XYZ file of C-alpha atoms in Angstrom:
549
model
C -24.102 -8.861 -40.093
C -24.396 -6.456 -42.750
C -23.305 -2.467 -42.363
C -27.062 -1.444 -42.757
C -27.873 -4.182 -39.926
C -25.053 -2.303 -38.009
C -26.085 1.028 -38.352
C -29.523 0.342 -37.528
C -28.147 -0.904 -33.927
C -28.205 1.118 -30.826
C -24.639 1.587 -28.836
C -25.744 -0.531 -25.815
C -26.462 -3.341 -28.600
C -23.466 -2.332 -30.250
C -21.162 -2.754 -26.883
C -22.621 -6.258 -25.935
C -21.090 -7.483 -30.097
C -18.073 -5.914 -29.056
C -17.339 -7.814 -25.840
C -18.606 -10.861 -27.506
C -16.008 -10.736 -30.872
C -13.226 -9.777 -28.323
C -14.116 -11.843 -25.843
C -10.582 -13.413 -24.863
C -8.851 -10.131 -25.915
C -7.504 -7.769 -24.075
C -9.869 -4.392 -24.474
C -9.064 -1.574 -22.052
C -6.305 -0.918 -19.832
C -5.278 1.752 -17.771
C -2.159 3.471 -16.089
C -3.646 1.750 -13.104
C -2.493 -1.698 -14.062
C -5.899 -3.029 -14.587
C -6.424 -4.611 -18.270
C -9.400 -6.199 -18.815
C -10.596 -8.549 -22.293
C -14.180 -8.402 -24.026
C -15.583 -11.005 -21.177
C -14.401 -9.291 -18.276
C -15.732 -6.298 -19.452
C -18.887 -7.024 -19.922
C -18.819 -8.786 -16.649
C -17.839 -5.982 -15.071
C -20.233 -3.414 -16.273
C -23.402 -6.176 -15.884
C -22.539 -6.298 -11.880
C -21.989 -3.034 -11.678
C -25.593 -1.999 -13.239
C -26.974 -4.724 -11.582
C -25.995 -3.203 -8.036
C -26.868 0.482 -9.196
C -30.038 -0.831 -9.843
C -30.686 -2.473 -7.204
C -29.288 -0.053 -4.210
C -28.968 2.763 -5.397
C -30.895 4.529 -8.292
C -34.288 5.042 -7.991
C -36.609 3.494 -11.100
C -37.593 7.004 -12.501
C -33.825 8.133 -11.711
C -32.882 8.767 -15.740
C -29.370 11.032 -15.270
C -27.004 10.013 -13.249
C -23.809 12.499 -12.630
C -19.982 11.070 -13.092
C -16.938 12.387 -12.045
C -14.574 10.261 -13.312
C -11.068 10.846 -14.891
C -10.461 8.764 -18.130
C -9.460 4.768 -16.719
C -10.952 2.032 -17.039
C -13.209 2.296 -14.005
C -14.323 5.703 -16.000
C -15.412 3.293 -19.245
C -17.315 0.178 -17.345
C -19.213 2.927 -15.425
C -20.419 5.024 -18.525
C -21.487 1.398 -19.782
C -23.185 -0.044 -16.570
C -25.164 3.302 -16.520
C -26.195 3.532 -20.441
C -27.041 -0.699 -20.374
C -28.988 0.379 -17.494
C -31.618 2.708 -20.229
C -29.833 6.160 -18.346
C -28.281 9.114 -19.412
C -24.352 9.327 -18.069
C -23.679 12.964 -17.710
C -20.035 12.901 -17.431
C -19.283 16.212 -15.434
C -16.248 18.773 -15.967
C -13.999 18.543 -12.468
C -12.346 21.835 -13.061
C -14.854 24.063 -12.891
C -16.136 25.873 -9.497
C -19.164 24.708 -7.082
C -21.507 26.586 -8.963
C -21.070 26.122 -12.241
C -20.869 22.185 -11.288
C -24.540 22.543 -9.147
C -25.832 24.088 -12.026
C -25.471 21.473 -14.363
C -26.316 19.098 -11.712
C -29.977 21.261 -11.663
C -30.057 21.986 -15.037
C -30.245 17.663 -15.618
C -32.016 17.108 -12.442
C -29.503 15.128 -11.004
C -29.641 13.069 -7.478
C -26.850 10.662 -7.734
C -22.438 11.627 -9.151
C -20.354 8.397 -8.831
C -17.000 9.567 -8.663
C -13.939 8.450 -7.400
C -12.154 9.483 -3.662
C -8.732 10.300 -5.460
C -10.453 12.770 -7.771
C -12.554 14.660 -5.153
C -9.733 15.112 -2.614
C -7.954 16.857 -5.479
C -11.164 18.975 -6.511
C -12.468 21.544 -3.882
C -15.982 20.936 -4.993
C -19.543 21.218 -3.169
C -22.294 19.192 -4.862
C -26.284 19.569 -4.522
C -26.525 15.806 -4.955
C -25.272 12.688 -3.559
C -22.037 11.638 -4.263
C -20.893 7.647 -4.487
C -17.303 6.948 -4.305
C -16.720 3.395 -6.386
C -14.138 2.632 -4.113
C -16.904 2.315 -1.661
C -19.125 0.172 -3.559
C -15.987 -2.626 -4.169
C -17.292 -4.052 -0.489
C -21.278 -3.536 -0.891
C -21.263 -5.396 -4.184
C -22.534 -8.592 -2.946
C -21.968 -12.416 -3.986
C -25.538 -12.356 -5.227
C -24.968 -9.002 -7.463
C -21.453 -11.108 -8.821
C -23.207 -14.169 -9.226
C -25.732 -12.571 -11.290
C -24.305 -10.478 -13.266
C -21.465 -12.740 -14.650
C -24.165 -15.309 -14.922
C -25.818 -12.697 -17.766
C -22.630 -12.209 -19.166
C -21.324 -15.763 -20.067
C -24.247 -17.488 -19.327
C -27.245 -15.339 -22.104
C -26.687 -15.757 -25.481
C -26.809 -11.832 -27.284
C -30.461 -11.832 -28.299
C -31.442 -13.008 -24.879
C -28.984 -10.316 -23.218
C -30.665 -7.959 -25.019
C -34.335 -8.475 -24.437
C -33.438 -9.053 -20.521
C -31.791 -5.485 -19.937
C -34.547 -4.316 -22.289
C -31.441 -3.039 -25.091
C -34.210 -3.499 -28.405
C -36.336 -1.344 -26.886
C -33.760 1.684 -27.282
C -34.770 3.686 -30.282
C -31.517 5.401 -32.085
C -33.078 8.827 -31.485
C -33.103 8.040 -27.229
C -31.254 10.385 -25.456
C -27.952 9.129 -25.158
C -25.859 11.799 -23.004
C -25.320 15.037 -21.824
C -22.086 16.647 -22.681
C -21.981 20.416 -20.900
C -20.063 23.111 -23.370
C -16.626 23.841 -22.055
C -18.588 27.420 -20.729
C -15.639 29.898 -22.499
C -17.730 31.998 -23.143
C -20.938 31.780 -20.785
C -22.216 29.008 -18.124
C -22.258 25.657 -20.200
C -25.044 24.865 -22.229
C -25.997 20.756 -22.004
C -25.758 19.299 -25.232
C -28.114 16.093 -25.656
C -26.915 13.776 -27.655
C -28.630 10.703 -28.912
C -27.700 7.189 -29.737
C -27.658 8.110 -33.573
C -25.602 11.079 -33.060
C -22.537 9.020 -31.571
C -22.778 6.278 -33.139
C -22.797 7.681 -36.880
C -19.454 9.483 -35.569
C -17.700 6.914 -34.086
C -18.124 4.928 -37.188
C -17.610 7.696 -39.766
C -14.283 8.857 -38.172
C -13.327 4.529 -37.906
C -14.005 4.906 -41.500
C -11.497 7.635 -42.435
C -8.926 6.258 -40.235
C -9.941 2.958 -41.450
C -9.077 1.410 -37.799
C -7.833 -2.165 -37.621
C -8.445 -4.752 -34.747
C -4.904 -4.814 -33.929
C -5.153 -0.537 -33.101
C -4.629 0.611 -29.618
C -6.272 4.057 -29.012
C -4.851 5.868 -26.253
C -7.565 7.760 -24.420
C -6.182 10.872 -22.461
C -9.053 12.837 -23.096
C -11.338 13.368 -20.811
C -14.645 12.227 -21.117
C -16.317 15.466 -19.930
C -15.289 16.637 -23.643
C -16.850 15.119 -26.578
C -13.999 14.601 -28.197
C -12.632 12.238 -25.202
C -16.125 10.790 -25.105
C -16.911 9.535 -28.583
C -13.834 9.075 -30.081
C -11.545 7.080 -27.423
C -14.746 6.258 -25.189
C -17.151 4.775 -27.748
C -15.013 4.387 -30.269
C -13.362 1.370 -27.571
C -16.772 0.293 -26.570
C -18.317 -0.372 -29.960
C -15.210 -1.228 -31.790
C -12.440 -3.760 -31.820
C -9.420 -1.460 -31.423
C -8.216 -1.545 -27.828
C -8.578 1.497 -25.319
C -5.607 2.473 -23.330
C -6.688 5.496 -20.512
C -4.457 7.749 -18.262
C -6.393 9.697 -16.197
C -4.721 13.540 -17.435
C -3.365 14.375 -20.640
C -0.690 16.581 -18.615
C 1.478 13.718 -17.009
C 3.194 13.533 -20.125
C 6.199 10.509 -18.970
C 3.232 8.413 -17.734
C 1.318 8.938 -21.116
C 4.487 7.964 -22.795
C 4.796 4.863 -20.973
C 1.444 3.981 -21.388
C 1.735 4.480 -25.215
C 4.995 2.180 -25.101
C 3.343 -0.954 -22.530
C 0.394 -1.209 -24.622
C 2.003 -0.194 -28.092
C -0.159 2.457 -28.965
C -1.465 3.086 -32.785
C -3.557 5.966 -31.941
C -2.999 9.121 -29.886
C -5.969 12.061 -30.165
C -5.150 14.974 -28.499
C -4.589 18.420 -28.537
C -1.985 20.359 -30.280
C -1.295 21.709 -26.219
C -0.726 18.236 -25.337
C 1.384 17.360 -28.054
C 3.635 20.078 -27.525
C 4.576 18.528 -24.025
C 5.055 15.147 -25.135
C 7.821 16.588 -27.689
C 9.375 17.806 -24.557
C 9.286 14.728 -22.325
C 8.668 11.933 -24.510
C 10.857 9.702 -25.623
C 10.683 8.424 -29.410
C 10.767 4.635 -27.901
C 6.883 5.911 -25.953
C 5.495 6.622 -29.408
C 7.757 4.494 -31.368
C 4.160 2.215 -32.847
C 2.220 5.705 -32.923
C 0.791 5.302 -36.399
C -1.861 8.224 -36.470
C -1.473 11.503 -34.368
C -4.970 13.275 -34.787
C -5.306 16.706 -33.318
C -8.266 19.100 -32.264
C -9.791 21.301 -29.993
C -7.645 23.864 -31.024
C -5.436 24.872 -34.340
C -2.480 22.803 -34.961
C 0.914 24.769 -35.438
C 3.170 23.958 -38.410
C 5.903 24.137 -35.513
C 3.860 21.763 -33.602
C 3.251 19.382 -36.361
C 7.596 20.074 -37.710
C 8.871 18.676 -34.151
C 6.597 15.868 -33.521
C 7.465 14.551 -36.553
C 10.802 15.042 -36.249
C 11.069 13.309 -32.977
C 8.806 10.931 -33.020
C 8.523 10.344 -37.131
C 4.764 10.728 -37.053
C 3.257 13.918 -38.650
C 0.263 14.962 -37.009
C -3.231 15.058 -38.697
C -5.639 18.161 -37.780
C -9.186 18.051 -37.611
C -12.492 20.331 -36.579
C -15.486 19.204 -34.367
C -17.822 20.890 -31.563
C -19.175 19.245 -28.898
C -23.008 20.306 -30.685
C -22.179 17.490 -33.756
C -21.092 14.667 -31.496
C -17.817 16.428 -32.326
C -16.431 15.048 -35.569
C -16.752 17.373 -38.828
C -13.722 16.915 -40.765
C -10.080 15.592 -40.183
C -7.339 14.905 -42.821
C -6.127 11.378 -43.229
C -2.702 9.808 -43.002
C -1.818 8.696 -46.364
C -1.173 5.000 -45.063
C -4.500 5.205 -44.004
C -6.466 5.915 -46.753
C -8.473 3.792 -48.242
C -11.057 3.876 -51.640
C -10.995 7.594 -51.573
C -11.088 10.340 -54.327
C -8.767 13.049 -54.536
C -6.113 14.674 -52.085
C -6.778 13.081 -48.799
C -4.867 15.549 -47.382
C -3.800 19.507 -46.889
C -1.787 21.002 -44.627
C -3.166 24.124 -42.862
C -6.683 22.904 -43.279
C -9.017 20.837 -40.800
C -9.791 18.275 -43.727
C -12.937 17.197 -45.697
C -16.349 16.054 -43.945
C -16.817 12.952 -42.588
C -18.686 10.202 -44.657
C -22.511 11.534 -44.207
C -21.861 15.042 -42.876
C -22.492 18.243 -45.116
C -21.101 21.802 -44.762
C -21.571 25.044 -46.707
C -20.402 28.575 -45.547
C -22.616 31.270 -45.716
C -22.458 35.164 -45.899
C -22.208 36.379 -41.957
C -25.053 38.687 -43.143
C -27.322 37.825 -45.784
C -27.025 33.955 -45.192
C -26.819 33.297 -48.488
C -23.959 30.036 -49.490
C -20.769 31.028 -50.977
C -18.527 29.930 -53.173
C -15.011 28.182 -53.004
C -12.477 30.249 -51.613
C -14.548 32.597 -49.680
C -14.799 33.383 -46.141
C -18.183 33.324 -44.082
C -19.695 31.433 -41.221
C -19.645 27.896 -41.372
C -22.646 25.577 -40.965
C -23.063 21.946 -40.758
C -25.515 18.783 -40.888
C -25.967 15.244 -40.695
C -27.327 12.344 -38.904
C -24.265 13.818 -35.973
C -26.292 17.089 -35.248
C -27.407 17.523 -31.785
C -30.817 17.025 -30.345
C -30.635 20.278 -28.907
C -29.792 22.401 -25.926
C -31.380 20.580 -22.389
C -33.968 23.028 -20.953
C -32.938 25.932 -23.352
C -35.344 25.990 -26.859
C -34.528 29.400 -27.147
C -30.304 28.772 -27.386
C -31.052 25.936 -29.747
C -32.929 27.905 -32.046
C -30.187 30.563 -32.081
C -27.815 27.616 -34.017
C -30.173 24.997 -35.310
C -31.579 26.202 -38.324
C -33.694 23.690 -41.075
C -31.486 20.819 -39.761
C -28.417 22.964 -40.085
C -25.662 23.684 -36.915
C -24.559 27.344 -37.035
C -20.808 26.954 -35.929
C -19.877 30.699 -34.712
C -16.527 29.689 -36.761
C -15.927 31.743 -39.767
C -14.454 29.547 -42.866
C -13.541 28.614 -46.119
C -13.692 25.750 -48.417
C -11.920 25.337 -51.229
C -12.498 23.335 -54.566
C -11.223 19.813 -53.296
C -13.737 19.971 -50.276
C -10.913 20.993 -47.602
C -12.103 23.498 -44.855
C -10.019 26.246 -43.192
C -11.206 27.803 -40.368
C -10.086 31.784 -40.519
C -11.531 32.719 -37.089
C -14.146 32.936 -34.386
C -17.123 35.315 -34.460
C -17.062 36.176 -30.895
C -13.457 36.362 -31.355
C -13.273 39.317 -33.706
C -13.625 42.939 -32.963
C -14.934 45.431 -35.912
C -13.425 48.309 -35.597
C -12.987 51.231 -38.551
C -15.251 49.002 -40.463
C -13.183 46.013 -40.877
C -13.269 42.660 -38.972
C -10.019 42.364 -36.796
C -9.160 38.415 -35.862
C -8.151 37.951 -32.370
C -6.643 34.921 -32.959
C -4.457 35.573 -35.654
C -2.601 38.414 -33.981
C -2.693 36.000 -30.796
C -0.890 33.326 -33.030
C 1.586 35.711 -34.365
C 2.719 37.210 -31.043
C 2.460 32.932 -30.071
C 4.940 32.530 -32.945
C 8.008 34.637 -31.779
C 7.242 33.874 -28.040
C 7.384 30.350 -28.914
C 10.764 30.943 -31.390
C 12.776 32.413 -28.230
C 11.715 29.403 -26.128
C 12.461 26.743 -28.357
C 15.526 28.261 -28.904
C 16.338 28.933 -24.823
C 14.860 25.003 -23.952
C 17.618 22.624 -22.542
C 16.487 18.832 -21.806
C 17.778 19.768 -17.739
C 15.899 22.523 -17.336
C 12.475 20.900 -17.933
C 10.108 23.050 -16.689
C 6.194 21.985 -16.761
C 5.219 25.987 -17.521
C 7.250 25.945 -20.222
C 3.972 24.992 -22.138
C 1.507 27.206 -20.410
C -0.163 29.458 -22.611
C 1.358 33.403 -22.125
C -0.917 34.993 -24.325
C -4.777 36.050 -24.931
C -6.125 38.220 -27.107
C -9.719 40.046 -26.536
C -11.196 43.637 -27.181
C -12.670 46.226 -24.475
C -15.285 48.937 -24.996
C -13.104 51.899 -26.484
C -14.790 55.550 -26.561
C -13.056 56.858 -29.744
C -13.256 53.279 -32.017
C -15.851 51.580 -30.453
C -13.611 48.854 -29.352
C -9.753 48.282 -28.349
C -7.669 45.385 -28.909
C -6.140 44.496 -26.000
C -3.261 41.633 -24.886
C -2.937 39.751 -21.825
C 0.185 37.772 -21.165
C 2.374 36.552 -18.678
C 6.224 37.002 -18.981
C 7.492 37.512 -22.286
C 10.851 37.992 -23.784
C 9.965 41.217 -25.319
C 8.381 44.434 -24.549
C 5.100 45.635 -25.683
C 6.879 48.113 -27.939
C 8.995 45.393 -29.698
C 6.385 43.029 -29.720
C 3.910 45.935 -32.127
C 7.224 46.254 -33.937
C 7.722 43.242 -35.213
C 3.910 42.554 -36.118
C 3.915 45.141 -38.347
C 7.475 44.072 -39.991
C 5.242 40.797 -40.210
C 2.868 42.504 -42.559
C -0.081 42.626 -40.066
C -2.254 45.900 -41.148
C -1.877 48.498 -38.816
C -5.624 48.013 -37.491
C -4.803 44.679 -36.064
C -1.473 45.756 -34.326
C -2.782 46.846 -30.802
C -0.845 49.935 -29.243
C 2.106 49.454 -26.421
C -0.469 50.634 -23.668
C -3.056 48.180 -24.729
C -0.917 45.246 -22.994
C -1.379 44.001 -19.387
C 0.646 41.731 -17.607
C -1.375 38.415 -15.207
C -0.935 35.987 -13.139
C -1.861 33.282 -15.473
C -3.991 33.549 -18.393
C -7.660 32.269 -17.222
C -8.082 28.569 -19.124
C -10.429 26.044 -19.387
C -9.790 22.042 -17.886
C -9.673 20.919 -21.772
C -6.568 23.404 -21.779
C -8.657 25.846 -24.340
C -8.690 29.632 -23.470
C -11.626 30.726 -21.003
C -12.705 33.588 -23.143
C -15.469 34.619 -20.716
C -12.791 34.853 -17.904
C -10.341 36.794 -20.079
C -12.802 39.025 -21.371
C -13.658 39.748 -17.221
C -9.964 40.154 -16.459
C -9.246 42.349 -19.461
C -12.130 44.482 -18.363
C -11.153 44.511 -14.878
C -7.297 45.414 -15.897
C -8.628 48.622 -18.656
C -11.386 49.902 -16.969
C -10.286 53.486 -17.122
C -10.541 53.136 -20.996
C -13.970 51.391 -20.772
């Protein structure tokens, strides 16, 4: 088959080649024990559509809810559902009752197939009807077996394919739902089509040129796109093997995982990474050939002592949920392959993917701007979303002629290589001049993080030693309009020292926030991808300096 045959396939069609070239290989596995090869896969996910169809989904039934952790029960059941012609909506478990039934509404959703384990740990009320798969294992019937293993071994592709009706999908269908994390309002449903994925999932194979001997270790949950497309689809459309653990946060068990399987691949977050360079051994990630990182900015110190334990430096790239999420990443060097120019640059998230465009434009005027200068970052290509479900008005705030508005201010510099310099909603003006939350949240980070690193000991290994301590936001201020403000937990130095030592760090005296303008919490509110909930710390903050509001 040629590329342009390929690319002209849908992901269903895409899946059933899959499970055909691997079909005596071993394809997914889990921490679970189960490890199943191309054939049993496909098996598996024709009987399990087959009985959905049959008992429980009604024929004009087109999303269906799943609460699933990543596993390999997780995988067949986003593939029964999209074989079936529906849209999975794969639904966050850490958010509240609400937020949770309004998605379900916002979809129209009658049917989540979760899983027992999952719900008894989630205190969660649903305006649908839940399906536990562990109760299905005794109402799948011989007949549904029979059947559906006689489709799989017995129906050559094309056949396959007209049967379930796969040639019929157009690559502009609808392919998912994927719900923004919500940091900074209720979560806007991102529809995603066939095109969108698949384009991504091969363009970021591309760059990492992936082999059919990889193992990608999926920790990610599927609820984020990240999780979704790139250890999801990427192991249902390609030949590189999926490895799942249902949470990134059990670090040992991700470690052994890595070392059973011999992992090649590990995408995760720079959050993540820092507790497997805690608990890890370097035997877990001792075939890790590519550590890619997003979701959040990758630390030098992150990126230093990974590599120093484990030998593997970590990559960083850039996505949003809205472009399927891939933008940019930077590539290995024993990766690369055909390419032009630095591959490479520390610092930044990396050049586009193959097929993606970006230009950064002035936050006022719009107009594009050159290397080397800083404005708001916009992007296109065959990855951009559909749109916002039930919400033209939202989309047409950040689709514009084709292009995604980000809401992340960057630059780009000659050799293509973006760096993002900060957040619009995370900036406060104030005297005229844009103040960056997060860079005086990553220097106060910096010598939190110094003092710990230097106080950890290997017996003392304490889970919260990788909680995040610190948030940065801005409150209404009478006098400047607004205040820079700090929430943190315990910290090894006082609010006084801490504005002391920003400005011996150079910051200008406009971004160092006063000694009164910190507040110690609890916690600091975060989301179930382990990103900042910058809704819920902009509440708290407003709740804690009310009497300066």
């Amino acid at each position: 088959m040629t590329n342009h045959q390929h690319d002209e396939l849908n992901l269903s069609q895409k899946f059933l080649r899959m499970c055909h070239r691997n079909w005596r290989r071993s394809k997914v596995a889990d921490s679970m024990g189960i490890d199943l090869t191309g054939q049993q896969l496909l098996t598996r996910t024709l009987v399990l559509r087959r009985f959905l169809r049959r008992a429980l989904f009604a024929s004009d039934e087109k999303y269906v809810g799943l609460l699933l952790p990543p596993s390999v029960a997780g995988v067949v059941t986003n593939a029964a559902v999209t074989v079936d012609r529906r849209v999975a909506v794969n639904l966050n478990y850490t958010v509240s009752s609400d937020v949770m039934n309004a998605c379900l509404k916002r979809c129209g959703i009658r049917h989540v197939l979760s899983s027992r384990r999952l719900l008894e740990r989630f205190d969660l009320q649903f305006d649908a009807e839940v399906v536990c798969l562990e109760d299905l294992a005794d109402q799948i019937g011989w007949r549904d077996k029979l059947a559906g293993a006689a489709e799989a071994n017995l129906m050559s592709l094309d056949m396959l394919e007209r049967h379930l009706g796969l040639n019929e999908i157009q690559l502009d269908d609808l392919l998912t739902v994927i719900f923004t994390s919500g940091s900074t309002g209720l979560p806007k449903g991102v529809m995603l089509t066939h095109r969108n994925v698949s384009t991504n999932v091969d363009a970021f194979a591309r760059v990492i040129h992936f082999r059919s001997d990889d193992v990608l270790v999926g920790i990610l949950p599927f609820f984020h796109a990240f999780g979704y497309t790139t250890t999801m689809w990427s192991a249902l459309t390609l030949d590189p093997k999926g490895i799942y653990h249902y949470t990134p946060l059990e670090s040992r068990q991700v470690g052994k995982l890595c070392r059973e399987h011999g992992a090649t691949i590990l995408i995760a977050t720079p959050t993540f990474a820092r507790s497997y360079i805690r608990r890890c051994s370097p035997a877990d990630f001792a075939t890790l050939e590519v550590a890619a990182m997003g979701a959040e900015k990758l630390p030098s110190d992150v990126s230093d002592a990974f590599e120093q334990k484990f030998g593997i430096r970590p990559i960083e790239g850039y996505g949003a949920t809205e472009v399927s999420p891939v933008v940019s990443v930077n590539i290995p060097s024993d990766r690369m392959q055909n390419i032009v120019g630095p591959t490479r640059k520390e610092g930044t998230i990396g050049r586009p993917l193959p097929g993606i465009s970006v230009k950064v434009v002035d936050l006022d005027s719009g107009e594009e701007l050159g290397p080397g200068c800083p404005g708001m970052l916009l992007v296109t290509g065959p990855n951009v979303m559909k749109g916002y479900l039930g919400m033209p008005e939202k989309t047409a705030e950040v689709l514009r002629d084709g292009w995604y508005v980000t809401g992340d201010v960057a630059e780009i510099d000659e050799d293509g290589f973006i760096t993002i310099t900060g957040r619009i909603s995370r900036f406060s003006k104030i005297g005229g001049e844009m103040v960056p939350h997060i860079r005086i949240e990553e220097a106060i980070n910096e010598m939190v993080r110094a003092v710990a690193d230097a106080a950890a000991d290997d017996e003392d290994d304490n889970e919260d030693d990788d909680a995040i301590r610190v948030a940065v936001t801005a409150v209404p201020d009478i006098r400047k309009g607004e205040r820079i403000v700090v929430l943190h937990t315990e910290l090894p130095f006082t609010p006084a020292e801490i504005c002391r030592k920003l400005s011996e760090q150079g910051l200008p005296s406009l971004w160092v926030p006063s000694p009164d303008s910190f507040r110690r919490v609890g916690e600091i509110p975060v989301l179930g991808t382990g990103k900042l909930d910058l809704k819920h710390v902009k509440d708290v903050a407003l709740e804690e300096f009310q009497a300066m509001v």
